[in-house]
Coordinates of C-alpha atoms in Angstrom, one line a residue:
M29 CA 0.4 0.5 0.1
F30 CA 1.7 3.3 -1.1
P31 CA 1.7 5.9 1.3
T32 CA -0.1 9.2 1.6
P33 CA 0.6 11.9 -1.0
M34 CA 2.4 14.8 0.5
L35 CA 0.5 16.9 -2.0
D36 CA -3.5 16.7 -2.9
A37 CA -5.4 16.2 -5.9
R38 CA -4.7 20.7 -6.5
G39 CA -0.9 19.9 -6.4
V40 CA -1.1 21.3 -2.6
Y41 CA 0.2 20.4 0.2
N42 CA -1.8 18.0 2.7
S43 CA -1.6 19.6 6.4
A44 CA -3.0 16.6 8.2
V45 CA 0.2 14.2 6.9
I46 CA 2.3 17.3 7.6
D47 CA 1.7 17.6 10.3
K48 CA 1.7 14.0 11.8
V49 CA 4.9 14.0 10.0
N50 CA 6.6 16.9 12.4
E51 CA 4.5 14.5 15.8
G52 CA 6.9 11.5 13.8
V53 CA 9.5 14.0 13.9
A54 CA 9.3 15.3 17.5
E55 CA 9.1 11.8 19.4
M56 CA 11.8 10.7 17.2
E57 CA 14.5 9.2 20.5
T58 CA 17.6 10.8 19.9
I59 CA 21.1 8.9 21.6
D60 CA 23.8 10.6 22.1
C61 CA 26.8 8.9 20.0
E62 CA 30.5 11.1 20.5
P63 CA 33.3 9.1 18.8
N64 CA 35.4 6.9 21.0
P65 CA 39.3 8.8 21.3
N66 CA 40.5 5.8 19.7
L67 CA 39.8 7.6 16.8
F68 CA 42.6 9.6 16.5
E69 CA 44.2 6.4 15.5
S70 CA 42.4 5.0 12.7
M71 CA 42.9 9.3 11.1
R72 CA 47.0 8.1 11.4
S73 CA 45.8 5.9 8.0
F74 CA 44.7 8.8 5.5
G75 CA 47.9 8.0 3.2
Y76 CA 49.8 11.4 3.5
S77 CA 53.4 11.1 3.0
L78 CA 56.4 13.6 4.5
E79 CA 55.6 15.5 1.7
T80 CA 52.1 15.5 1.2
A81 CA 52.3 16.2 5.4
V82 CA 54.3 19.4 6.0
A83 CA 52.8 20.6 2.8
D84 CA 49.2 21.1 4.3
I85 CA 51.1 22.7 7.1
I86 CA 52.9 25.0 4.6
D87 CA 48.9 25.2 3.8
N88 CA 47.7 27.0 7.0
S89 CA 51.0 29.3 6.7
I90 CA 50.7 30.3 3.6
A91 CA 46.5 30.8 4.2
A92 CA 47.5 32.6 7.8
N93 CA 49.6 35.6 5.6
A94 CA 53.5 34.1 6.5
D95 CA 55.8 35.3 3.9
T96 CA 58.6 33.9 5.9
I97 CA 58.3 29.3 6.2
R98 CA 60.3 27.7 7.8
V99 CA 60.3 23.6 8.5
L100 CA 63.0 22.7 11.1
F101 CA 64.9 19.4 12.1
N102 CA 66.9 16.9 14.0
G103 CA 67.1 13.4 13.3
D104 CA 70.3 12.3 15.6
G105 CA 70.4 11.6 19.9
D106 CA 66.8 10.8 21.1
D107 CA 65.1 14.8 20.9
R108 CA 64.1 13.7 17.4
Y109 CA 61.6 16.6 16.0
I110 CA 59.9 17.8 13.2
A111 CA 59.0 21.1 13.3
I112 CA 57.0 23.8 10.7
V113 CA 57.5 27.6 12.1
D114 CA 56.7 30.8 11.4
N115 CA 55.7 34.4 10.8
G116 CA 51.8 34.8 10.4
S117 CA 49.3 36.9 11.8
G118 CA 49.6 33.4 14.9
M119 CA 45.7 32.2 17.2
D120 CA 45.0 33.9 20.3
E121 CA 43.3 30.9 21.5
D122 CA 40.3 30.3 21.4
T123 CA 41.4 30.3 17.0
A124 CA 43.9 27.8 18.5
R125 CA 42.5 25.1 20.5
K126 CA 39.6 25.5 17.1
A127 CA 42.5 24.2 15.6
M128 CA 43.3 21.9 18.1
Q129 CA 39.3 20.7 17.1
L130 CA 38.4 17.7 14.6
A131 CA 36.9 19.7 11.6
G132 CA 37.0 22.7 13.2
T133 CA 36.1 24.5 10.5
G134 CA 34.5 22.7 8.2
T135 CA 33.6 22.5 4.0
S136 CA 30.3 24.6 4.0
L137 CA 31.9 27.7 5.9
T138 CA 32.7 30.1 3.9
R139 CA 36.3 31.3 2.2
S140 CA 38.5 33.8 1.1
E141 CA 40.0 33.0 -1.9
S142 CA 43.3 32.9 -1.2
D143 CA 42.3 29.8 1.4
L144 CA 44.0 27.1 1.3
G145 CA 42.4 24.6 4.0
R146 CA 39.4 23.0 3.7
F147 CA 38.5 20.4 5.3
G148 CA 39.3 22.1 8.9
L149 CA 41.6 18.1 9.6
G150 CA 44.8 19.3 7.4
L151 CA 46.6 19.8 11.1
K152 CA 45.6 16.6 13.0
T153 CA 45.7 14.1 9.3
A154 CA 48.5 15.6 8.5
S155 CA 50.8 15.5 11.9
F156 CA 49.6 12.6 12.7
S157 CA 49.9 10.8 9.7
Q158 CA 53.6 11.5 11.2
A159 CA 54.1 11.7 13.9
R160 CA 51.8 10.5 17.5
Q161 CA 52.7 14.1 19.8
L162 CA 51.7 17.5 18.4
T163 CA 52.6 20.5 20.5
V164 CA 51.0 23.9 18.7
Y165 CA 52.7 27.0 19.6
T166 CA 51.2 30.8 19.2
K167 CA 51.5 33.9 19.0
Q168 CA 50.4 37.6 18.3
P169 CA 51.5 40.8 20.4
G170 CA 50.6 40.7 24.3
N171 CA 49.3 36.9 24.0
T172 CA 50.9 33.3 23.4
T173 CA 49.2 29.0 23.6
T174 CA 51.0 26.6 23.8
L175 CA 48.2 23.1 23.4
Q176 CA 49.2 19.8 23.1
W177 CA 47.7 16.6 21.3
D178 CA 49.8 13.7 22.4
L179 CA 48.4 10.5 21.2
D180 CA 49.3 8.5 23.6
D181 CA 48.2 10.2 26.8
V182 CA 45.1 10.3 24.9
A183 CA 44.2 6.8 24.6
Q184 CA 45.9 6.4 28.7
A185 CA 43.0 8.8 29.4
Q186 CA 40.2 7.6 27.0
R187 CA 39.4 11.1 27.4
W188 CA 39.4 13.7 24.5
A189 CA 42.8 15.1 26.8
L190 CA 43.9 18.6 25.0
A191 CA 47.1 19.8 26.9
S192 CA 47.5 23.4 27.9
L193 CA 51.3 24.1 28.8
N194 CA 51.8 27.1 30.5
A195 CA 55.1 29.5 29.6
S196 CA 57.3 26.9 31.6
E197 CA 56.4 24.2 30.4
T198 CA 56.6 25.4 26.7
T199 CA 59.8 26.5 27.3
R200 CA 61.5 23.1 28.0
M201 CA 59.5 22.3 25.1
L202 CA 60.2 24.4 22.1
P203 CA 64.0 23.0 21.2
A204 CA 66.4 26.2 20.6
P205 CA 65.9 26.4 17.2
V206 CA 62.1 26.8 17.3
R207 CA 62.8 29.1 19.8
S208 CA 65.2 31.6 18.1
F209 CA 62.5 31.9 15.2
M210 CA 60.2 32.7 17.1
E211 CA 61.4 34.6 19.8
G212 CA 62.2 37.1 15.9
T213 CA 58.5 37.9 15.8
D214 CA 55.7 39.4 18.0
H215 CA 53.6 36.7 15.6
G216 CA 54.0 33.6 14.7
T217 CA 53.4 30.1 14.6
C218 CA 55.2 26.9 15.1
V219 CA 53.8 23.4 15.1
L220 CA 56.4 20.9 16.3
W221 CA 56.3 16.9 15.6
R222 CA 57.6 14.9 18.2
K223 CA 57.7 10.8 19.0
L224 CA 58.5 11.1 15.0
D225 CA 56.8 6.5 15.3
R226 CA 55.3 6.8 11.3
I227 CA 58.4 8.5 10.1
E228 CA 60.9 6.6 11.5
A229 CA 58.5 3.1 10.6
S230 CA 59.5 4.5 7.4
I231 CA 62.1 5.7 6.3
G232 CA 63.9 4.5 8.9
S233 CA 65.6 6.1 12.5
G234 CA 69.8 6.4 12.0
P235 CA 71.4 8.9 11.8
H236 CA 71.0 9.7 7.9
D237 CA 67.2 8.6 7.1
L238 CA 66.5 11.8 8.0
D239 CA 67.9 14.6 6.3
A240 CA 67.9 11.9 3.0
A241 CA 64.1 12.9 3.1
M242 CA 64.7 16.6 3.9
R243 CA 66.5 16.4 0.5
V244 CA 62.9 14.7 -1.0
L245 CA 60.8 17.3 1.1
L246 CA 63.1 20.1 -0.8
D247 CA 63.1 19.0 -3.6
Y248 CA 58.6 18.5 -3.4
L249 CA 58.5 21.9 -1.9
G250 CA 59.6 23.9 -4.4
L251 CA 56.7 22.3 -7.5
V252 CA 54.0 22.6 -5.0
F253 CA 54.4 25.7 -4.4
H254 CA 56.5 26.9 -7.4
R255 CA 54.2 30.1 -7.7
F256 CA 54.1 30.9 -3.9
L257 CA 58.2 31.1 -3.9
N258 CA 58.3 33.2 -7.7
P259 CA 54.9 34.4 -8.3
Y260 CA 53.0 34.7 -12.3
P261 CA 52.8 38.6 -13.7
D262 CA 49.0 37.1 -12.9
D263 CA 49.1 36.5 -9.8
T264 CA 47.3 38.3 -6.9
F265 CA 49.5 36.5 -3.7
E266 CA 52.9 37.9 -2.4
R267 CA 56.0 36.2 -2.7
I268 CA 57.0 33.9 0.5
T269 CA 60.9 32.2 1.4
I270 CA 60.8 28.6 2.7
D271 CA 63.2 26.9 3.5
I272 CA 64.5 23.4 5.3
N273 CA 67.3 24.1 8.2
G274 CA 68.7 27.0 6.2
M275 CA 68.6 25.8 3.2
D276 CA 66.1 27.3 0.8
V277 CA 63.5 26.3 -1.5
T278 CA 63.6 26.5 -5.1
R279 CA 61.8 25.9 -7.1
H280 CA 60.5 23.5 -10.2
D281 CA 58.6 25.6 -13.2
P282 CA 57.3 23.0 -15.3
F283 CA 55.9 25.7 -17.1
L284 CA 59.7 27.7 -17.7
Q285 CA 57.3 30.8 -16.9
G286 CA 59.7 33.6 -18.7
N287 CA 61.4 32.2 -21.3
P288 CA 60.5 33.1 -24.9
A289 CA 61.5 29.5 -25.9
V290 CA 58.0 28.4 -24.8
Q291 CA 55.7 28.8 -26.8
H292 CA 52.2 29.8 -25.7
A293 CA 48.9 28.6 -26.6
S294 CA 46.2 32.0 -27.8
G295 CA 44.8 33.3 -24.8
A296 CA 43.2 31.4 -22.2
Q297 CA 40.4 28.7 -21.9
P298 CA 38.0 29.1 -19.5
L299 CA 35.7 26.6 -18.6
T300 CA 32.6 27.6 -17.3
N301 CA 29.3 24.8 -15.7
L302 CA 27.7 26.8 -13.0
A303 CA 25.3 28.4 -12.9
D304 CA 26.4 31.7 -12.2
G305 CA 28.0 32.0 -14.9
K306 CA 31.7 31.9 -13.9
P307 CA 34.3 30.0 -15.0
D308 CA 34.9 26.6 -12.8
A309 CA 38.4 27.2 -14.3
I310 CA 41.1 29.1 -16.6
L311 CA 43.1 26.6 -18.7
R312 CA 46.7 27.7 -20.1
G313 CA 48.9 25.6 -22.4
Y314 CA 52.0 25.5 -22.7
T315 CA 54.8 23.9 -25.1
M316 CA 58.0 23.4 -24.0
P317 CA 61.3 23.0 -26.1
F318 CA 63.1 20.4 -27.6
Y319 CA 65.2 18.8 -25.2
N320 CA 67.4 19.7 -26.8
K321 CA 67.4 23.3 -26.8
L322 CA 66.9 23.5 -23.0
T323 CA 70.1 24.2 -20.7
D324 CA 70.5 23.3 -17.5
K325 CA 68.3 25.3 -15.8
D326 CA 66.0 24.8 -18.0
R327 CA 66.2 21.3 -16.9
R328 CA 66.5 22.0 -12.7
L329 CA 63.2 24.4 -13.2
L330 CA 61.6 21.7 -14.6
W331 CA 62.9 18.7 -12.7
L332 CA 64.3 16.6 -15.4
T333 CA 66.6 14.1 -13.6
G334 CA 65.9 11.2 -15.4
E335 CA 64.9 8.6 -13.6
R336 CA 60.5 7.0 -14.3
G337 CA 58.7 10.5 -13.1
H338 CA 60.3 13.3 -13.8
T339 CA 61.5 13.6 -17.9
L340 CA 59.7 15.0 -20.3
F341 CA 57.1 11.7 -20.5
D342 CA 56.6 11.4 -17.3
T343 CA 56.4 15.0 -16.9
Q344 CA 53.4 16.0 -19.3
G345 CA 50.0 16.1 -18.5
F346 CA 47.4 18.5 -16.8
Y347 CA 48.4 21.0 -13.8
I348 CA 45.5 21.6 -11.7
Y349 CA 46.2 23.9 -9.0
R350 CA 44.3 25.4 -6.7
A351 CA 44.3 28.8 -5.1
G352 CA 48.0 29.2 -6.6
R353 CA 49.1 25.9 -5.3
L354 CA 49.5 22.6 -7.7
I355 CA 47.5 19.6 -6.0
T356 CA 47.6 17.2 -8.6
W357 CA 49.8 17.1 -11.9
A358 CA 51.1 15.0 -14.5
N359 CA 47.9 14.4 -15.5
W360 CA 45.5 14.2 -19.0
F361 CA 42.7 12.0 -15.9
G362 CA 42.5 9.3 -19.2
L363 CA 41.6 11.5 -21.8
M364 CA 44.7 11.3 -23.6
A365 CA 47.4 8.3 -24.4
K366 CA 50.7 9.6 -22.2
K367 CA 53.3 8.9 -25.5
E368 CA 56.4 10.2 -27.1
D369 CA 55.0 12.7 -29.4
T370 CA 53.0 14.9 -27.1
K371 CA 55.6 14.8 -24.2
Y372 CA 56.1 19.0 -24.8
A373 CA 52.8 19.5 -23.7
R374 CA 51.2 21.2 -20.7
V375 CA 48.1 22.5 -19.3
R376 CA 47.5 25.1 -16.5
I377 CA 44.9 24.5 -14.7
D378 CA 43.8 27.7 -11.8
V379 CA 40.4 26.0 -10.6
S380 CA 38.9 28.0 -7.1
N381 CA 39.4 26.9 -4.0
R382 CA 34.8 27.1 -4.1
L383 CA 34.3 23.9 -5.9
D384 CA 36.3 21.8 -3.9
S385 CA 33.6 18.9 -3.8
E386 CA 33.0 19.3 -8.1
W387 CA 37.1 18.8 -8.0
S388 CA 37.2 15.7 -5.3
L389 CA 40.0 17.6 -3.6
D390 CA 40.8 15.0 -1.1
V391 CA 42.4 15.4 2.7
K392 CA 45.3 15.8 2.3
K393 CA 44.7 18.1 -0.8
S394 CA 46.9 15.9 -3.2
V395 CA 44.1 14.5 -5.7
A396 CA 41.6 16.5 -7.7
I397 CA 39.5 14.9 -10.4
P398 CA 38.4 17.3 -13.7
P399 CA 33.7 16.9 -13.3
K400 CA 31.9 14.9 -16.2
A401 CA 31.0 18.7 -17.4
V402 CA 33.9 19.5 -18.0
R403 CA 35.9 17.2 -19.7
Q404 CA 35.5 17.2 -23.1
M405 CA 36.2 20.5 -22.7
M406 CA 39.1 19.8 -21.5
K407 CA 39.3 16.9 -24.3
T408 CA 38.6 19.6 -26.8
Y409 CA 42.3 21.6 -25.8
I410 CA 44.7 19.4 -25.1
Q411 CA 43.9 17.8 -29.0
T412 CA 44.2 20.7 -30.5
L413 CA 47.6 22.1 -27.8
A414 CA 49.3 18.2 -28.6
K415 CA 50.2 19.9 -31.6
P416 CA 52.5 22.0 -31.2
S417 CA 54.3 18.9 -29.1
R418 CA 54.4 16.7 -32.3
R419 CA 56.0 19.0 -35.0
I420 CA 58.7 19.0 -31.9
V421 CA 59.0 16.2 -32.3
S422 CA 59.1 15.4 -35.4
F423 CA 60.9 18.0 -37.2
R424 CA 63.9 17.0 -34.1
G425 CA 65.4 20.6 -34.3
R426 CA 65.8 19.9 -38.4
R427 CA 64.9 22.9 -41.5
D428 CA 61.5 21.6 -43.5
N429 CA 63.3 22.0 -47.5
A430 CA 61.7 20.3 -49.9
N431 CA 65.5 19.7 -51.4
P432 CA 65.8 16.2 -52.3
M433 CA 69.1 16.7 -51.4
A434 CA 69.2 17.9 -48.0
P435 CA 69.7 15.5 -46.0
V436 CA 71.9 13.6 -45.3
W437 CA 69.5 11.0 -44.8
N438 CA 66.4 9.8 -45.9
V439 CA 63.6 8.0 -44.8
I440 CA 61.6 4.8 -47.2
K441 CA 58.4 4.5 -46.0
D442 CA 57.3 1.0 -47.1
R443 CA 53.8 -0.7 -48.1
E444 CA 54.2 -1.8 -44.1
S445 CA 57.7 -0.2 -42.7
Y446 CA 59.9 2.6 -43.0
R447 CA 64.0 2.1 -42.8
Y448 CA 66.6 5.3 -43.3
E449 CA 69.4 4.6 -45.8
I450 CA 71.7 8.2 -46.7
N451 CA 71.6 9.9 -49.3
E452 CA 74.0 10.1 -51.6
E453 CA 72.3 13.2 -53.5
N454 CA 73.3 15.4 -50.6
P455 CA 76.2 17.2 -51.7
W456 CA 79.1 16.2 -49.7
V457 CA 78.6 12.5 -50.0
S458 CA 78.0 13.0 -53.1
S459 CA 81.8 15.1 -54.3
F460 CA 82.7 11.9 -51.7
V461 CA 82.0 9.5 -54.6
D462 CA 83.2 12.2 -57.1
T463 CA 86.6 10.9 -56.0
L464 CA 85.8 7.5 -56.3
D465 CA 87.0 4.7 -58.9
S466 CA 84.1 2.3 -60.0
Q467 CA 85.3 -0.3 -57.8
Q468 CA 84.8 2.4 -54.6
C469 CA 82.4 3.6 -55.6
S470 CA 80.8 0.3 -55.3
D471 CA 83.2 -0.6 -52.4
F472 CA 80.6 2.4 -50.3
S473 CA 78.0 1.8 -51.8
K474 CA 77.7 -1.5 -49.5
L475 CA 79.6 0.3 -46.9
L476 CA 76.4 2.6 -47.0
S477 CA 74.0 -0.2 -47.0
V478 CA 75.3 -2.0 -43.9
I479 CA 75.8 1.2 -42.3
A480 CA 71.9 1.8 -42.4
S481 CA 70.4 -1.6 -41.8
C482 CA 72.4 -1.8 -39.0
I483 CA 71.0 1.7 -37.2
P484 CA 70.8 1.1 -32.9
F485 CA 66.7 1.9 -33.2
N486 CA 66.1 0.5 -29.8
D487 CA 68.9 1.5 -28.4
I488 CA 68.5 5.2 -30.1
N489 CA 64.0 5.6 -28.3
S490 CA 65.9 4.7 -25.1
H491 CA 68.4 7.5 -25.1
Y492 CA 65.4 9.4 -26.6
A493 CA 61.9 8.0 -23.9
S494 CA 64.5 9.5 -21.2
D495 CA 65.5 12.4 -22.6
E496 CA 69.1 12.3 -22.7
K497 CA 70.8 14.8 -23.6
F498 CA 72.4 13.8 -26.9
D499 CA 75.3 15.7 -28.2
E500 CA 74.8 17.4 -31.5
T501 CA 77.8 19.7 -31.9
I502 CA 78.8 20.0 -34.9
D503 CA 82.5 19.8 -36.4
E504 CA 82.7 23.4 -37.0
T505 CA 86.5 22.8 -38.6
M506 CA 85.4 20.8 -40.8
L507 CA 82.3 22.0 -42.1
V508 CA 85.2 25.0 -43.3
V509 CA 87.2 22.9 -44.8
K510 CA 84.5 21.7 -46.7
A511 CA 82.8 25.0 -48.2
Y512 CA 85.7 25.9 -49.0
T513 CA 85.9 22.4 -51.5
L514 CA 82.0 22.9 -52.5
W515 CA 82.1 26.2 -53.0
S516 CA 85.2 25.2 -55.8
S517 CA 82.4 22.9 -57.1
Y518 CA 79.8 24.8 -57.6
K519 CA 81.6 28.2 -59.6
T520 CA 82.4 25.4 -61.8
T521 CA 78.7 24.6 -62.4
H522 CA 77.3 28.1 -61.6
G523 CA 79.4 31.3 -62.0
N524 CA 80.5 33.8 -59.1
D525 CA 77.9 33.9 -57.9
P526 CA 78.3 34.1 -53.6
E527 CA 74.4 34.8 -53.0
G528 CA 73.4 31.9 -54.6
F529 CA 75.6 29.0 -52.9
V530 CA 74.8 30.5 -49.6
K531 CA 71.8 30.8 -50.2
E532 CA 71.3 27.0 -51.2
Y533 CA 73.5 25.2 -48.9
S534 CA 72.9 26.7 -46.5
R535 CA 69.4 24.5 -46.1
I536 CA 71.4 21.2 -46.3
E537 CA 72.4 19.0 -44.3
P538 CA 75.3 19.4 -42.8
F539 CA 76.0 23.4 -43.1
C540 CA 72.2 23.5 -41.7
L541 CA 72.4 21.9 -38.0
S542 CA 75.1 24.6 -37.9
N543 CA 74.3 28.5 -36.1
N544 CA 77.0 29.6 -37.6
C545 CA 76.4 28.1 -41.9
K546 CA 76.1 31.2 -43.3
T547 CA 79.1 32.3 -42.0
I548 CA 81.2 29.4 -42.4
L549 CA 79.2 29.8 -45.9
K550 CA 80.2 33.5 -46.8
E551 CA 84.0 33.1 -45.4
A552 CA 84.4 30.2 -48.4
T553 CA 83.1 33.0 -51.0
N554 CA 85.5 35.3 -50.6
V555 CA 88.3 33.0 -50.3
Q556 CA 90.4 33.5 -53.9

């Protein structure tokens, strides 16, 4: 039997039914069901790494308008700790208590566009993922507060026992480097981790293990916060500095901002899905220069190490930023496969923090997934962006030339395969063949066939996929000598035409592979 409808035949709410429903709600029994203090132990398994945990704490420092953030640590002896300290606005006692409370600020809270917070859990989940003791010391002019969660104390008391430390207890608790920093500012916050059981389990407890982990953290923070370390022209936030035990975090820029060799897609593409008409996100496309054209500085900025995960092939894809902070990167989200011919393509996506739920932002702020409604727009965008990357791969630094004499190597395409052979019409090759007798010509032709059949394709592809730098150095002394020989032959067949000689041979390999080819060819024509 179906329940009585809420609306009558005229489409008007049935007041009798409404009253009955309200009576039922009023009579419903409720039971207080507070979480067990052991919830803290469960919260330790949110999947943080040391890098994502520290980055989550730094988010809070940036949200507090800090311009100096330091990660201080000691991995030796009995007093092992990690502290993240800043010169931000600090907190009063009430705000500090809410910060230590689970979900002290919920997801429905209206946040400023620059606020990097989200769930009101990050301070606790990030900290307990690495350590069993969390101490927060915060100060404002004329006011200091120190609060501490210790999981061992909570487990023993079986209640939410948040400790409040007095001045003398705080002095004993804070390591000397932390006290030194905090005494130098009248406002700021320190997040201190001790009892580093999870860190020791994952990276080791030796005197140098934490040092090694911090070197990895140095690079990670340089990527995630690179726009805060060196803001882009369209960014509205101020520059900050981050260091780890006095070593500055230097930026890794996946788009080589400011490098004139980077190709920029025309304009920014807004993605609009919400009813208010405001864009969900802004897309900007970039195409990196060919690998051999990158300087050592470029490679450091791009964090290219040749290791898995740090090559141009691995790092192609979308880079999603939330309020300027990099959330997830090097992922095409199934819209396009990672391929060699698209490895120079990058897309920057700036997402507003008001769209966290639509983009499925996780607690760690390390994962964001584009909503279905904008995925087709993203796919259309990258299909256009992929074209410049494919041109770079096929071009490989070689000038496009329809002249059959131009290349040293020819590509021979059969019905179902292809192969390479040396182009005997190339002037460099043909001029040498002219010096040979018939038997030598036959032997030389056989030698060229053997060379062409033994090209190490697999090895070349392996090195290319690993973004190893290929030595493209041209022996310009050899080019000079050959230019004189070719000019002498050219005058015999074409007359004394230096401009024609330079124009023709500057487009032919190997001369066209030298940046000084026109100078070399001009000098050859000046020799009488």
